[in-house]
Amino acid sequence: MDREIFVNQLIRWYSHQKRDLPWRRTNDPYKIWLSEIILQQTRVNQGMPYYLNFVEKYPTVNDLAEAQEQEVLRLWQGLGYYSRARNLHSCAKMVVGEYDGQFPNKFEELLKLKGIGRYTAAAIASMAFNQVNAVVDGNVYRVLSRVFGLFDDIAETKSAKVFEKLANELIPKDQPGEFNQAIMDFGAIQCTPKSPACAICPLSDSCCAFNKGEIEQLPVKTKKVKVKKLFFNYIIFEYNGELLLHERIGNGIWKGLYQFHLEETLKRSSEESVLNSLNSPDRFTLIDVSEEVKHVLTHRQIFARFFRLRVNELNTFANIQKELNLKAYSLEQIQELPKPILIENYLKKAFY
């Protein structure tokens, strides 16, 4: 396909079909950055309420930088990939502390900020500062590979350079932000992964994949990620209206979020074996065992059950806190804690 024709048709399509999104109505780098971080691995309709909540609670990067991490995690709750929230908070602090509250306007400087990779840096640079830096994400891979007939395996690191080079050769110097938004929307709306709207596509006449019958083969992605199964047995110790939780530490999933005591296994355990794993199980009265809940993450499938136990004596309640490094919280306090959506959903069903 002729490159100039591709660019012109793409931008013309965008002028008629673009989605009306709040971060498209501004060139404020803070709001553009916020939207890009929230929408990583997230659909627009899912991310929209989070974006609006963050903008309302933290209207400026200074407001976000001054927030407590626990508050940020709580507002992020349910969106997943919680390292994004921690990086979001760290980045805001960097912008305020090292750049006097102003996002840098150059691609290379933006890359120095916590949690900002090449895609996000290009998005901010082009949309907020009109810099000529092309974005390359899954949508861009798909559009370029199909239109130009590229069979480079996008699972391989070297392929990113091929697509980024082409995108930067295509991006018009007078409309970089418009082009980036156009190609992202085109991939999201028109040139979709499955059942793309080729019959009404303005590029179909010159699209390599369409004319060669190779739509289903592109983009090429051969890498397969093995999904690991985990079995989570949450133990809920309850006494006089209070429950015991602790904050997850380390670098695993859900760092900084609060959870009940967890007995994690690689295979499904019987109720009896889970309860027998606790010291002196006669100290508790079993109230309920939930049905198993399946929770899917990118590389993991979690099968969770919740064992609700009433602790018989106050001294026992205090001893459990020391033994298992737990802390007592009222239901009102728990509502304010950042928690994995898996636990939040259980609490809503069983307690709220």
XYZ file of C-alpha atoms in Angstrom:
352
model
C 0.000 0.000 0.000
C 1.125 3.548 -0.735
C 2.159 5.051 2.588
C 0.763 8.519 1.968
C -2.600 7.089 0.947
C -2.618 4.920 4.080
C -2.015 7.904 6.369
C -4.605 10.107 4.665
C -7.299 7.415 4.627
C -6.612 6.512 8.245
C -6.926 10.094 9.480
C -10.024 10.637 7.316
C -11.594 7.521 8.835
C -10.721 8.776 12.321
C -12.349 12.159 11.734
C -15.683 10.361 11.237
C -15.362 7.336 13.535
C -13.277 8.441 16.528
C -14.529 7.608 19.979
C -15.560 10.506 22.206
C -13.284 9.960 25.196
C -12.570 12.554 27.915
C -8.775 12.319 27.602
C -9.142 13.096 23.883
C -10.621 16.506 24.717
C -7.479 17.769 26.421
C -3.767 18.177 25.845
C -3.066 18.041 29.591
C -0.169 15.547 29.876
C -1.316 14.496 33.363
C -4.734 13.363 32.126
C -3.303 11.733 29.004
C -0.725 9.874 31.106
C -3.389 8.831 33.617
C -5.608 7.425 30.873
C -2.748 5.517 29.250
C -1.694 3.854 32.514
C -5.265 2.906 33.412
C -5.947 1.484 29.939
C -2.923 -0.809 29.890
C -4.310 -4.366 29.674
C -7.776 -2.858 30.240
C -10.791 -2.235 28.000
C -11.976 1.352 27.648
C -15.430 0.684 29.120
C -13.818 -0.936 32.162
C -11.180 1.763 32.625
C -13.432 4.790 32.089
C -14.970 4.945 35.611
C -11.503 4.576 37.154
C -10.181 7.437 35.056
C -13.093 9.666 36.070
C -12.684 8.738 39.750
C -8.960 9.497 39.698
C -9.451 12.848 37.956
C -12.134 13.786 40.482
C -10.114 12.764 43.539
C -6.708 13.867 42.212
C -7.282 16.711 39.696
C -3.551 17.405 39.287
C -0.320 15.458 39.453
C 0.480 17.335 42.677
C -2.702 16.021 44.286
C -1.809 12.463 43.301
C 1.764 12.834 44.548
C 0.519 13.944 47.972
C -1.836 10.964 48.356
C -1.078 7.960 50.540
C -0.247 4.791 48.607
C -3.039 2.930 50.404
C -5.554 5.510 49.133
C -4.296 5.084 45.570
C -4.508 1.293 45.787
C -8.025 1.528 47.208
C -9.167 3.695 44.288
C -7.486 1.270 41.877
C -9.165 -1.758 43.468
C -10.701 -4.124 40.934
C -8.621 -2.937 37.987
C -5.876 -5.515 38.509
C -2.142 -5.315 37.751
C -1.608 -3.369 40.973
C 2.033 -2.614 40.168
C 0.577 -0.059 37.736
C -1.041 1.787 40.645
C 2.190 1.814 42.646
C 4.145 2.997 39.601
C 1.477 5.636 38.955
C 1.970 7.005 42.447
C 5.777 6.857 42.209
C 5.723 8.593 38.837
C 3.570 11.419 40.195
C 6.089 11.927 42.997
C 8.942 12.018 40.459
C 7.171 14.609 38.307
C 6.565 16.812 41.345
C 9.938 16.232 42.997
C 12.240 16.275 39.972
C 10.312 18.230 37.327
C 8.542 20.836 39.471
C 5.132 19.318 38.772
C 5.498 19.559 34.977
C 5.688 16.481 32.768
C 8.755 16.606 30.501
C 7.843 17.237 26.859
C 10.454 14.999 25.229
C 10.153 11.269 24.540
C 13.571 10.457 26.033
C 12.840 12.365 29.253
C 9.429 10.748 29.650
C 11.091 7.323 29.468
C 12.986 8.160 32.663
C 9.751 8.299 34.663
C 8.600 5.309 36.710
C 6.220 3.016 34.861
C 6.483 4.808 31.513
C 7.631 2.656 28.600
C 8.061 3.489 24.937
C 4.362 3.285 24.079
C 3.205 5.564 26.909
C 6.071 8.010 26.327
C 5.147 8.261 22.637
C 1.465 8.757 23.471
C 2.172 11.603 25.905
C 4.810 13.233 23.694
C 2.585 13.238 20.612
C -0.810 13.976 22.140
C 0.227 16.518 24.767
C 3.274 18.126 23.138
C 2.827 17.437 19.395
C 6.126 15.552 19.234
C 6.649 13.181 16.298
C 6.812 9.856 18.144
C 4.724 6.909 16.959
C 2.927 4.610 19.385
C 3.268 0.859 18.948
C 0.892 -1.445 20.820
C -1.230 -4.484 20.008
C -3.600 -2.451 17.850
C -0.728 -0.972 15.855
C 0.935 -4.370 15.378
C -2.322 -5.743 14.015
C -3.080 -2.873 11.628
C 0.434 -2.570 10.215
C 1.012 -6.309 9.878
C -2.243 -6.759 7.961
C -2.106 -3.663 5.780
C 1.568 -4.037 4.833
C 1.764 -7.845 4.980
C 4.359 -8.128 7.748
C 4.990 -11.643 9.063
C 7.476 -10.670 11.781
C 6.640 -12.542 14.993
C 5.411 -9.892 17.423
C 6.297 -12.173 20.341
C 9.973 -11.600 19.515
C 11.722 -8.495 20.853
C 13.418 -7.719 17.541
C 10.045 -7.361 15.816
C 9.165 -4.341 17.957
C 11.954 -2.405 16.232
C 10.575 -3.319 12.798
C 7.089 -2.050 13.620
C 8.327 1.015 15.490
C 10.547 1.971 12.544
C 7.643 1.676 10.105
C 5.259 3.583 12.381
C 7.759 6.424 12.781
C 8.213 6.576 9.010
C 4.436 6.818 8.557
C 3.557 9.354 11.268
C 2.919 12.822 9.770
C 4.957 15.643 11.273
C 1.986 18.006 11.343
C -0.486 15.599 13.007
C 1.420 13.135 15.209
C -1.158 12.964 17.989
C -4.044 12.639 15.551
C -2.275 9.821 13.683
C -1.495 7.901 16.871
C -5.065 8.135 18.098
C -6.355 7.209 14.647
C -4.339 4.011 14.321
C -5.208 2.951 17.887
C -8.927 3.495 17.295
C -8.749 1.797 13.906
C -7.296 -1.302 15.536
C -9.819 -1.203 18.380
C -12.937 -0.600 16.257
C -12.299 -1.606 12.642
C -9.297 -3.929 12.358
C -10.171 -6.057 15.381
C -8.427 -9.323 16.355
C -11.442 -11.432 15.421
C -14.057 -10.701 12.761
C -12.582 -7.397 11.528
C -14.970 -5.235 9.488
C -13.147 -5.762 6.185
C -16.316 -5.332 4.102
C -16.595 -1.671 5.107
C -12.890 -0.945 5.585
C -11.523 2.081 3.677
C -8.151 0.325 3.405
C -9.351 -3.044 2.106
C -8.585 -2.363 -1.572
C -4.887 -2.041 -0.792
C -4.650 -4.226 2.342
C -2.149 -7.048 1.791
C -3.764 -9.436 4.265
C -7.292 -8.881 2.930
C -6.322 -9.318 -0.711
C -4.255 -12.434 -0.016
C -6.752 -14.013 2.373
C -4.310 -13.794 5.300
C -6.351 -11.802 7.819
C -6.531 -14.721 10.270
C -2.762 -15.337 10.066
C -1.715 -11.801 10.986
C -0.222 -10.612 13.173
C 2.069 -13.585 13.806
C 2.429 -14.413 17.481
C 3.816 -17.829 18.328
C 4.838 -17.455 21.948
C 2.644 -19.415 24.332
C 2.569 -18.655 28.024
C 1.879 -21.575 30.328
C -0.926 -20.821 32.755
C -0.241 -21.882 36.329
C -3.048 -23.165 38.562
C -3.049 -22.116 42.214
C -5.416 -23.031 45.013
C -6.061 -20.323 47.606
C -7.659 -21.266 50.908
C -8.494 -18.079 52.782
C -9.023 -18.457 56.524
C -11.283 -15.834 58.068
C -10.856 -15.557 61.830
C -13.833 -13.751 63.332
C -14.451 -12.531 66.876
C -17.004 -10.008 68.151
C -17.522 -8.349 64.759
C -13.836 -8.089 63.892
C -11.895 -10.004 61.231
C -8.163 -10.647 60.929
C -6.233 -9.491 57.849
C -2.709 -8.547 56.871
C -1.003 -6.610 54.088
C 0.635 -8.616 51.302
C 4.355 -7.931 51.055
C 7.082 -9.071 48.673
C 7.047 -8.739 44.900
C 4.266 -11.182 44.048
C 0.746 -10.400 42.911
C -1.353 -7.947 44.935
C 1.566 -6.398 46.810
C 0.272 -3.779 49.230
C -3.279 -5.143 49.264
C -4.968 -6.652 52.309
C -6.090 -10.246 52.614
C -7.171 -12.897 55.098
C -4.731 -15.559 56.257
C -3.878 -17.646 53.206
C -3.054 -21.321 52.879
C -1.824 -21.664 49.292
C -1.413 -25.042 47.579
C -0.601 -26.358 44.099
C -3.477 -28.826 44.166
C -7.006 -28.835 45.546
C -7.122 -29.701 49.273
C -9.976 -31.192 51.243
C -11.773 -29.046 53.790
C -10.510 -31.327 56.534
C -6.861 -30.978 55.542
C -7.133 -27.186 55.369
C -8.648 -26.983 58.842
C -6.154 -29.486 60.256
C -3.307 -27.299 59.011
C -4.249 -24.766 61.687
C -2.792 -25.173 65.149
C -5.365 -26.517 67.624
C -8.428 -26.398 65.351
C -10.642 -26.937 68.398
C -10.066 -23.236 69.194
C -12.489 -22.334 66.415
C -16.022 -23.025 65.309
C -16.526 -23.454 61.573
C -19.298 -21.141 60.378
C -19.133 -21.663 56.641
C -16.997 -22.770 53.688
C -17.677 -20.910 50.464
C -18.049 -22.467 47.062
C -14.861 -22.481 45.029
C -14.384 -19.311 42.987
C -12.258 -19.188 39.847
C -10.251 -15.993 39.357
C -8.265 -15.605 36.131
C -5.075 -13.547 35.863
C -2.767 -13.277 32.852
C -0.520 -16.208 33.716
C -2.449 -17.762 36.590
C -5.757 -19.378 37.367
C -6.670 -19.043 41.029
C -9.238 -21.354 42.598
C -10.252 -19.828 45.911
C -12.332 -20.898 48.890
C -13.101 -18.951 52.043
C -13.203 -20.729 55.414
C -15.091 -18.612 57.929
C -14.183 -19.461 61.526
C -15.550 -18.042 64.758
C -12.806 -17.782 67.387
C -14.071 -19.025 70.729
C -12.147 -16.774 73.132
C -10.612 -13.291 73.143
C -7.220 -14.616 74.286
C -7.209 -17.041 71.366
C -8.062 -14.162 69.015
C -5.075 -12.210 70.335
C -2.750 -15.216 70.099
C -3.710 -15.864 66.474
C -2.781 -12.298 65.600
C 0.705 -12.852 67.011
C 1.153 -16.332 65.547
C 0.136 -15.393 62.008
C 1.069 -11.690 61.946
C -2.519 -10.576 61.482
C -4.401 -7.506 62.641
C -8.030 -7.070 63.709
C -10.307 -4.773 61.713
C -13.981 -3.902 61.931
C -16.082 -4.260 58.782
C -16.189 -0.479 58.491
C -12.376 -0.319 58.561
C -12.075 -3.193 56.082
C -14.205 -1.321 53.565
C -11.523 1.386 53.431
C -8.609 -1.028 52.902
C -7.316 -1.828 49.395
C -8.105 -5.468 48.651
C -7.950 -7.871 45.689
C -11.294 -7.924 43.890
C -11.519 -11.625 44.750
C -11.730 -10.760 48.452
C -13.879 -7.681 47.898
C -16.489 -9.766 46.083
C -16.558 -12.324 48.887
C -16.969 -9.627 51.535
C -19.883 -8.092 49.640
C -21.583 -11.459 49.462
C -20.907 -12.629 53.015
C -20.727 -9.482 55.148
C -21.784 -6.204 53.539
